[in-house]
Short mmCIF file of N, CA and C in Angstrom, two decimals:
data_model
loop_
_atom_site.label_atom_id
_atom_site.label_comp_id
_atom_site.label_asym_id
_atom_site.label_seq_id
_atom_site.Cartn_x
_atom_site.Cartn_y
_atom_site.Cartn_z
N MET A 1378 61.27 109.28 118.35
CA MET A 1378 62.64 109.76 118.51
C MET A 1378 63.23 110.04 117.12
N ILE A 1379 63.91 111.15 116.99
CA ILE A 1379 64.50 111.55 115.72
C ILE A 1379 65.80 110.79 115.49
N ASN A 1380 65.95 110.23 114.31
CA ASN A 1380 67.18 109.53 113.93
C ASN A 1380 68.07 110.54 113.20
N PHE A 1381 68.99 111.16 113.95
CA PHE A 1381 69.82 112.21 113.37
C PHE A 1381 70.76 111.69 112.30
N SER A 1382 71.22 110.44 112.42
CA SER A 1382 72.10 109.93 111.37
C SER A 1382 71.34 109.77 110.07
N LEU A 1383 70.07 109.45 110.13
CA LEU A 1383 69.27 109.34 108.92
C LEU A 1383 69.06 110.72 108.29
N ILE A 1384 68.79 111.72 109.10
CA ILE A 1384 68.63 113.09 108.60
C ILE A 1384 69.93 113.57 107.98
N LEU A 1385 71.04 113.37 108.67
CA LEU A 1385 72.34 113.77 108.15
C LEU A 1385 72.64 113.05 106.84
N PHE A 1386 72.29 111.78 106.79
CA PHE A 1386 72.52 111.01 105.58
C PHE A 1386 71.81 111.66 104.38
N PHE A 1387 70.55 112.01 104.54
CA PHE A 1387 69.81 112.63 103.44
C PHE A 1387 70.36 114.00 103.07
N ILE A 1388 70.79 114.76 104.04
CA ILE A 1388 71.38 116.07 103.74
C ILE A 1388 72.64 115.92 102.92
N VAL A 1389 73.51 115.00 103.33
CA VAL A 1389 74.79 114.79 102.64
C VAL A 1389 74.58 114.23 101.25
N ASN A 1390 73.54 113.46 101.06
CA ASN A 1390 73.34 112.75 99.79
C ASN A 1390 72.19 113.30 98.96
N LEU A 1391 71.91 114.58 99.06
CA LEU A 1391 70.82 115.17 98.30
C LEU A 1391 70.99 115.00 96.80
N SER A 1392 72.23 114.93 96.33
CA SER A 1392 72.45 114.83 94.89
C SER A 1392 72.21 113.42 94.34
N ASN A 1393 72.12 112.44 95.21
CA ASN A 1393 71.87 111.07 94.75
C ASN A 1393 70.41 110.90 94.37
N SER A 1394 70.15 109.96 93.52
CA SER A 1394 68.77 109.69 93.13
C SER A 1394 68.00 109.11 94.31
N PHE A 1395 66.71 109.19 94.25
CA PHE A 1395 65.86 108.65 95.31
C PHE A 1395 66.11 107.16 95.50
N THR A 1396 66.21 106.42 94.40
CA THR A 1396 66.44 104.98 94.48
C THR A 1396 67.75 104.66 95.18
N GLU A 1397 68.79 105.40 94.82
CA GLU A 1397 70.09 105.16 95.44
C GLU A 1397 70.03 105.48 96.93
N ARG A 1398 69.34 106.53 97.30
CA ARG A 1398 69.21 106.87 98.72
C ARG A 1398 68.50 105.76 99.47
N ILE A 1399 67.46 105.21 98.87
CA ILE A 1399 66.73 104.11 99.52
C ILE A 1399 67.66 102.92 99.70
N LEU A 1400 68.44 102.59 98.68
CA LEU A 1400 69.40 101.49 98.81
C LEU A 1400 70.36 101.75 99.95
N TYR A 1401 70.89 102.96 100.02
CA TYR A 1401 71.82 103.30 101.10
C TYR A 1401 71.17 103.18 102.46
N VAL A 1402 69.97 103.71 102.59
CA VAL A 1402 69.29 103.67 103.88
C VAL A 1402 69.06 102.23 104.31
N SER A 1403 68.57 101.42 103.40
CA SER A 1403 68.22 100.06 103.76
C SER A 1403 69.42 99.15 103.98
N LYS A 1404 70.50 99.41 103.27
CA LYS A 1404 71.62 98.48 103.35
C LYS A 1404 72.88 99.05 103.99
N SER A 1405 73.06 100.35 103.95
CA SER A 1405 74.37 100.90 104.28
C SER A 1405 74.47 101.62 105.61
N LEU A 1406 73.40 102.22 106.08
CA LEU A 1406 73.51 103.00 107.30
C LEU A 1406 73.97 102.17 108.48
N ASN A 1407 73.59 100.93 108.51
CA ASN A 1407 73.99 100.07 109.61
C ASN A 1407 75.15 99.15 109.24
N ASP A 1408 75.80 99.43 108.13
CA ASP A 1408 76.92 98.62 107.66
C ASP A 1408 78.22 99.33 108.05
N GLU A 1409 78.79 98.90 109.14
CA GLU A 1409 79.97 99.56 109.68
C GLU A 1409 81.14 99.59 108.70
N ASN A 1410 81.36 98.51 107.99
CA ASN A 1410 82.47 98.44 107.05
C ASN A 1410 82.26 99.43 105.89
N TYR A 1411 81.04 99.53 105.40
CA TYR A 1411 80.70 100.48 104.34
C TYR A 1411 80.96 101.90 104.81
N ASN A 1412 80.43 102.22 105.99
CA ASN A 1412 80.58 103.58 106.52
C ASN A 1412 82.05 103.92 106.76
N ARG A 1413 82.81 102.99 107.30
CA ARG A 1413 84.24 103.21 107.52
C ARG A 1413 84.94 103.46 106.19
N GLY A 1414 84.63 102.64 105.18
CA GLY A 1414 85.24 102.80 103.87
C GLY A 1414 84.87 104.12 103.23
N GLN A 1415 83.63 104.54 103.39
CA GLN A 1415 83.18 105.81 102.82
C GLN A 1415 83.94 106.99 103.45
N VAL A 1416 84.11 106.97 104.74
CA VAL A 1416 84.84 108.04 105.43
C VAL A 1416 86.29 108.10 104.94
N ILE A 1417 86.94 106.95 104.86
CA ILE A 1417 88.34 106.92 104.42
C ILE A 1417 88.44 107.31 102.95
N PHE A 1418 87.51 106.81 102.12
CA PHE A 1418 87.52 107.15 100.71
C PHE A 1418 87.42 108.67 100.52
N LYS A 1419 86.46 109.28 101.20
CA LYS A 1419 86.28 110.72 101.06
C LYS A 1419 87.51 111.49 101.54
N ARG A 1420 88.15 110.99 102.57
CA ARG A 1420 89.34 111.65 103.12
C ARG A 1420 90.56 111.46 102.23
N ASP A 1421 90.79 110.25 101.73
CA ASP A 1421 92.06 109.92 101.07
C ASP A 1421 91.98 109.69 99.57
N CYS A 1422 90.82 109.40 99.04
CA CYS A 1422 90.72 108.96 97.64
C CYS A 1422 89.95 109.92 96.73
N ALA A 1423 88.95 110.59 97.29
CA ALA A 1423 88.01 111.36 96.47
C ALA A 1423 88.63 112.56 95.77
N ALA A 1424 89.80 112.99 96.19
CA ALA A 1424 90.45 114.11 95.50
C ALA A 1424 90.85 113.71 94.08
N CYS A 1425 91.08 112.43 93.86
CA CYS A 1425 91.52 111.96 92.54
C CYS A 1425 90.54 110.99 91.88
N HIS A 1426 89.88 110.15 92.67
CA HIS A 1426 88.95 109.15 92.14
C HIS A 1426 87.52 109.61 92.35
N SER A 1427 86.69 109.48 91.32
CA SER A 1427 85.29 109.86 91.42
C SER A 1427 84.55 108.95 92.39
N ILE A 1428 83.74 109.54 93.23
CA ILE A 1428 82.93 108.76 94.17
C ILE A 1428 81.80 108.04 93.45
N GLU A 1429 81.60 108.36 92.18
CA GLU A 1429 80.59 107.66 91.38
C GLU A 1429 81.06 106.27 90.96
N MET A 1430 82.34 105.99 91.08
CA MET A 1430 82.98 104.69 90.84
C MET A 1430 83.03 104.24 89.39
N ASP A 1431 82.25 104.85 88.51
CA ASP A 1431 82.31 104.46 87.11
C ASP A 1431 82.70 105.64 86.21
N LEU A 1432 83.07 106.74 86.82
CA LEU A 1432 83.49 107.92 86.07
C LEU A 1432 84.97 108.16 86.25
N ILE A 1433 85.61 108.59 85.18
CA ILE A 1433 87.03 108.93 85.25
C ILE A 1433 87.14 110.35 85.78
N SER A 1434 88.02 110.54 86.71
CA SER A 1434 88.31 111.86 87.25
C SER A 1434 89.76 112.15 86.88
N THR A 1435 90.56 112.60 87.83
CA THR A 1435 91.99 112.74 87.53
C THR A 1435 92.71 111.42 87.70
N ALA A 1436 91.96 110.40 88.13
CA ALA A 1436 92.47 109.04 88.26
C ALA A 1436 91.39 108.09 87.72
N PRO A 1437 91.76 106.86 87.42
CA PRO A 1437 90.80 105.92 86.83
C PRO A 1437 89.59 105.64 87.74
N ALA A 1438 88.50 105.23 87.12
CA ALA A 1438 87.31 104.79 87.87
C ALA A 1438 87.67 103.52 88.64
N LEU A 1439 87.15 103.40 89.85
CA LEU A 1439 87.51 102.26 90.70
C LEU A 1439 86.46 101.15 90.74
N GLY A 1440 85.26 101.39 90.24
CA GLY A 1440 84.23 100.36 90.27
C GLY A 1440 84.70 99.07 89.63
N GLY A 1441 84.52 97.97 90.32
CA GLY A 1441 84.93 96.66 89.82
C GLY A 1441 86.40 96.34 90.01
N ILE A 1442 87.13 97.20 90.70
CA ILE A 1442 88.59 97.01 90.85
C ILE A 1442 88.94 95.70 91.55
N THR A 1443 88.12 95.26 92.51
CA THR A 1443 88.46 94.03 93.23
C THR A 1443 88.25 92.78 92.38
N LYS A 1444 87.56 92.96 91.26
CA LYS A 1444 87.39 91.83 90.33
C LYS A 1444 88.51 91.82 89.29
N ARG A 1445 89.17 92.96 89.12
CA ARG A 1445 90.25 93.06 88.13
C ARG A 1445 91.64 92.89 88.74
N ARG A 1446 91.76 93.09 90.03
CA ARG A 1446 93.07 93.03 90.70
C ARG A 1446 92.99 92.16 91.94
N LYS A 1447 94.10 91.49 92.24
CA LYS A 1447 94.19 90.69 93.46
C LYS A 1447 94.34 91.61 94.67
N LYS A 1448 93.83 91.14 95.80
CA LYS A 1448 93.86 91.93 97.02
C LYS A 1448 95.28 92.37 97.39
N GLU A 1449 96.24 91.46 97.30
CA GLU A 1449 97.62 91.79 97.67
C GLU A 1449 98.17 92.89 96.76
N TRP A 1450 97.82 92.84 95.49
CA TRP A 1450 98.27 93.88 94.56
C TRP A 1450 97.65 95.23 94.96
N LEU A 1451 96.36 95.23 95.25
CA LEU A 1451 95.69 96.47 95.66
C LEU A 1451 96.32 97.05 96.92
N TYR A 1452 96.61 96.20 97.88
CA TYR A 1452 97.28 96.68 99.11
C TYR A 1452 98.60 97.36 98.76
N SER A 1453 99.41 96.67 97.99
CA SER A 1453 100.74 97.19 97.64
C SER A 1453 100.65 98.47 96.84
N TYR A 1454 99.77 98.50 95.85
CA TYR A 1454 99.66 99.67 94.98
C TYR A 1454 99.15 100.88 95.75
N THR A 1455 98.16 100.66 96.59
CA THR A 1455 97.60 101.76 97.37
C THR A 1455 98.63 102.31 98.34
N ARG A 1456 99.44 101.46 98.87
CA ARG A 1456 100.45 101.91 99.85
C ARG A 1456 101.66 102.56 99.19
N ASN A 1457 102.05 102.08 97.98
CA ASN A 1457 103.25 102.64 97.36
C ASN A 1457 103.33 102.27 95.88
N SER A 1458 102.57 102.99 95.06
CA SER A 1458 102.55 102.71 93.61
C SER A 1458 103.91 103.01 92.98
N TYR A 1459 104.60 104.01 93.51
CA TYR A 1459 105.91 104.38 92.97
C TYR A 1459 106.89 103.21 93.07
N LYS A 1460 106.92 102.56 94.23
CA LYS A 1460 107.81 101.41 94.43
C LYS A 1460 107.47 100.29 93.44
N MET A 1461 106.18 100.05 93.25
CA MET A 1461 105.78 99.00 92.32
C MET A 1461 106.21 99.33 90.90
N PHE A 1462 106.07 100.59 90.52
CA PHE A 1462 106.47 101.03 89.19
C PHE A 1462 107.98 100.86 89.00
N ILE A 1463 108.75 101.33 89.97
CA ILE A 1463 110.22 101.23 89.89
C ILE A 1463 110.68 99.78 89.85
N GLU A 1464 109.97 98.92 90.59
CA GLU A 1464 110.34 97.50 90.62
C GLU A 1464 109.84 96.75 89.39
N GLY A 1465 109.15 97.45 88.49
CA GLY A 1465 108.76 96.84 87.22
C GLY A 1465 107.43 96.12 87.20
N ASP A 1466 106.56 96.39 88.15
CA ASP A 1466 105.24 95.76 88.14
C ASP A 1466 104.55 96.08 86.81
N SER A 1467 104.10 95.05 86.11
CA SER A 1467 103.55 95.24 84.76
C SER A 1467 102.29 96.09 84.75
N ILE A 1468 101.43 95.94 85.74
CA ILE A 1468 100.19 96.73 85.78
C ILE A 1468 100.52 98.19 86.08
N ALA A 1469 101.41 98.43 87.03
CA ALA A 1469 101.81 99.81 87.36
C ALA A 1469 102.43 100.48 86.14
N LYS A 1470 103.26 99.74 85.42
CA LYS A 1470 103.88 100.29 84.21
C LYS A 1470 102.84 100.56 83.13
N ASP A 1471 101.88 99.66 82.99
CA ASP A 1471 100.83 99.84 82.00
C ASP A 1471 99.98 101.07 82.31
N LEU A 1472 99.61 101.25 83.57
CA LEU A 1472 98.85 102.44 83.96
C LEU A 1472 99.61 103.72 83.63
N ARG A 1473 100.90 103.70 83.91
CA ARG A 1473 101.74 104.87 83.62
C ARG A 1473 101.84 105.10 82.11
N SER A 1474 101.92 104.02 81.33
CA SER A 1474 102.01 104.16 79.87
C SER A 1474 100.71 104.74 79.27
N GLN A 1475 99.61 104.63 80.02
CA GLN A 1475 98.34 105.21 79.59
C GLN A 1475 98.20 106.66 80.08
N ASN A 1476 99.31 107.22 80.53
CA ASN A 1476 99.40 108.60 81.01
C ASN A 1476 98.71 108.86 82.34
N TRP A 1477 98.44 107.82 83.10
CA TRP A 1477 97.99 108.02 84.47
C TRP A 1477 99.21 108.29 85.32
N GLY A 1478 99.11 109.27 86.19
CA GLY A 1478 100.22 109.52 87.11
C GLY A 1478 100.28 108.44 88.15
N LEU A 1479 101.41 108.35 88.82
CA LEU A 1479 101.51 107.41 89.93
C LEU A 1479 100.68 107.93 91.09
N MET A 1480 100.02 107.02 91.76
CA MET A 1480 99.12 107.38 92.84
C MET A 1480 99.91 107.79 94.07
N SER A 1481 99.40 108.75 94.80
CA SER A 1481 99.98 109.08 96.11
C SER A 1481 99.92 107.83 96.97
N GLY A 1482 100.95 107.61 97.75
CA GLY A 1482 100.98 106.44 98.61
C GLY A 1482 100.28 106.67 99.93
N PHE A 1483 99.69 105.62 100.45
CA PHE A 1483 99.03 105.66 101.75
C PHE A 1483 99.56 104.51 102.61
N PRO A 1484 100.84 104.59 103.00
CA PRO A 1484 101.47 103.48 103.72
C PRO A 1484 100.90 103.23 105.11
N LYS A 1485 100.23 104.20 105.68
CA LYS A 1485 99.73 104.03 107.05
C LYS A 1485 98.35 103.38 107.12
N LEU A 1486 97.72 103.17 105.97
CA LEU A 1486 96.41 102.51 105.99
C LEU A 1486 96.59 101.03 106.33
N SER A 1487 95.81 100.58 107.30
CA SER A 1487 95.87 99.17 107.71
C SER A 1487 95.13 98.30 106.69
N ASN A 1488 95.31 97.00 106.81
CA ASN A 1488 94.56 96.08 105.95
C ASN A 1488 93.06 96.27 106.17
N LYS A 1489 92.66 96.51 107.42
CA LYS A 1489 91.25 96.73 107.74
C LYS A 1489 90.74 98.00 107.04
N ASP A 1490 91.55 99.05 107.04
CA ASP A 1490 91.18 100.29 106.34
C ASP A 1490 91.03 100.04 104.84
N LEU A 1491 92.00 99.36 104.26
CA LEU A 1491 91.96 99.09 102.82
C LEU A 1491 90.78 98.19 102.46
N ASP A 1492 90.52 97.18 103.27
CA ASP A 1492 89.36 96.31 103.02
C ASP A 1492 88.07 97.13 103.05
N ALA A 1493 87.98 98.07 103.98
CA ALA A 1493 86.79 98.91 104.09
C ALA A 1493 86.65 99.80 102.86
N ILE A 1494 87.75 100.36 102.38
CA ILE A 1494 87.70 101.20 101.18
C ILE A 1494 87.21 100.38 99.98
N TYR A 1495 87.82 99.22 99.77
CA TYR A 1495 87.45 98.40 98.62
C TYR A 1495 86.01 97.90 98.73
N TYR A 1496 85.57 97.61 99.94
CA TYR A 1496 84.19 97.19 100.18
C TYR A 1496 83.24 98.34 99.81
N PHE A 1497 83.54 99.53 100.28
CA PHE A 1497 82.73 100.71 99.95
C PHE A 1497 82.68 100.92 98.43
N VAL A 1498 83.85 100.86 97.80
CA VAL A 1498 83.93 101.07 96.35
C VAL A 1498 83.00 100.11 95.62
N GLU A 1499 83.07 98.84 95.96
CA GLU A 1499 82.28 97.84 95.25
C GLU A 1499 80.79 97.96 95.56
N LYS A 1500 80.43 98.24 96.81
CA LYS A 1500 79.02 98.40 97.15
C LYS A 1500 78.43 99.63 96.46
N LYS A 1501 79.18 100.70 96.44
CA LYS A 1501 78.73 101.93 95.78
C LYS A 1501 78.57 101.68 94.27
N TYR A 1502 79.52 100.96 93.70
CA TYR A 1502 79.49 100.63 92.27
C TYR A 1502 78.28 99.75 91.95
N GLU A 1503 78.04 98.74 92.77
CA GLU A 1503 76.90 97.84 92.55
C GLU A 1503 75.58 98.61 92.66
N ALA A 1504 75.48 99.51 93.64
CA ALA A 1504 74.26 100.31 93.79
C ALA A 1504 74.04 101.19 92.56
N LYS A 1505 75.11 101.72 92.02
CA LYS A 1505 75.01 102.57 90.84
C LYS A 1505 74.55 101.75 89.63
N LYS A 1506 75.07 100.53 89.50
CA LYS A 1506 74.67 99.67 88.39
C LYS A 1506 73.18 99.33 88.47
N ILE A 1507 72.69 99.10 89.67
CA ILE A 1507 71.27 98.79 89.87
C ILE A 1507 70.42 99.99 89.47
N LYS A 1508 70.91 101.18 89.84
CA LYS A 1508 70.19 102.42 89.54
C LYS A 1508 70.06 102.64 88.05
N ASN A 1509 71.12 102.33 87.31
CA ASN A 1509 71.11 102.54 85.87
C ASN A 1509 70.44 101.37 85.22
#
């Protein structure tokens, strides 16, 4: 029987290295949280943040973000960075002082959605570190 999700996976990820594809196949195809995070990331985040997780795009690289920021801060910033900046959040102000624009807000993302995004970010980042 043909596994169409596996075929689709390879088509979508042709630009990834062979090693990274193997990691994804073995660990990620059946990882619902990873897949959910990847879909949301591509829809809501990839326009500004690099999917490579360690490259700067029009927004900072996100790899390792859950080790640098508390979960509650990430939730708040992702939902409304402007409010945090106006209220004087030191990290939001520091990012702005480094000439990063304020992030578009995503107030409708649930905690489950945000957890999936951050999970995807970190798994993708870890896979990239292994590859290099």
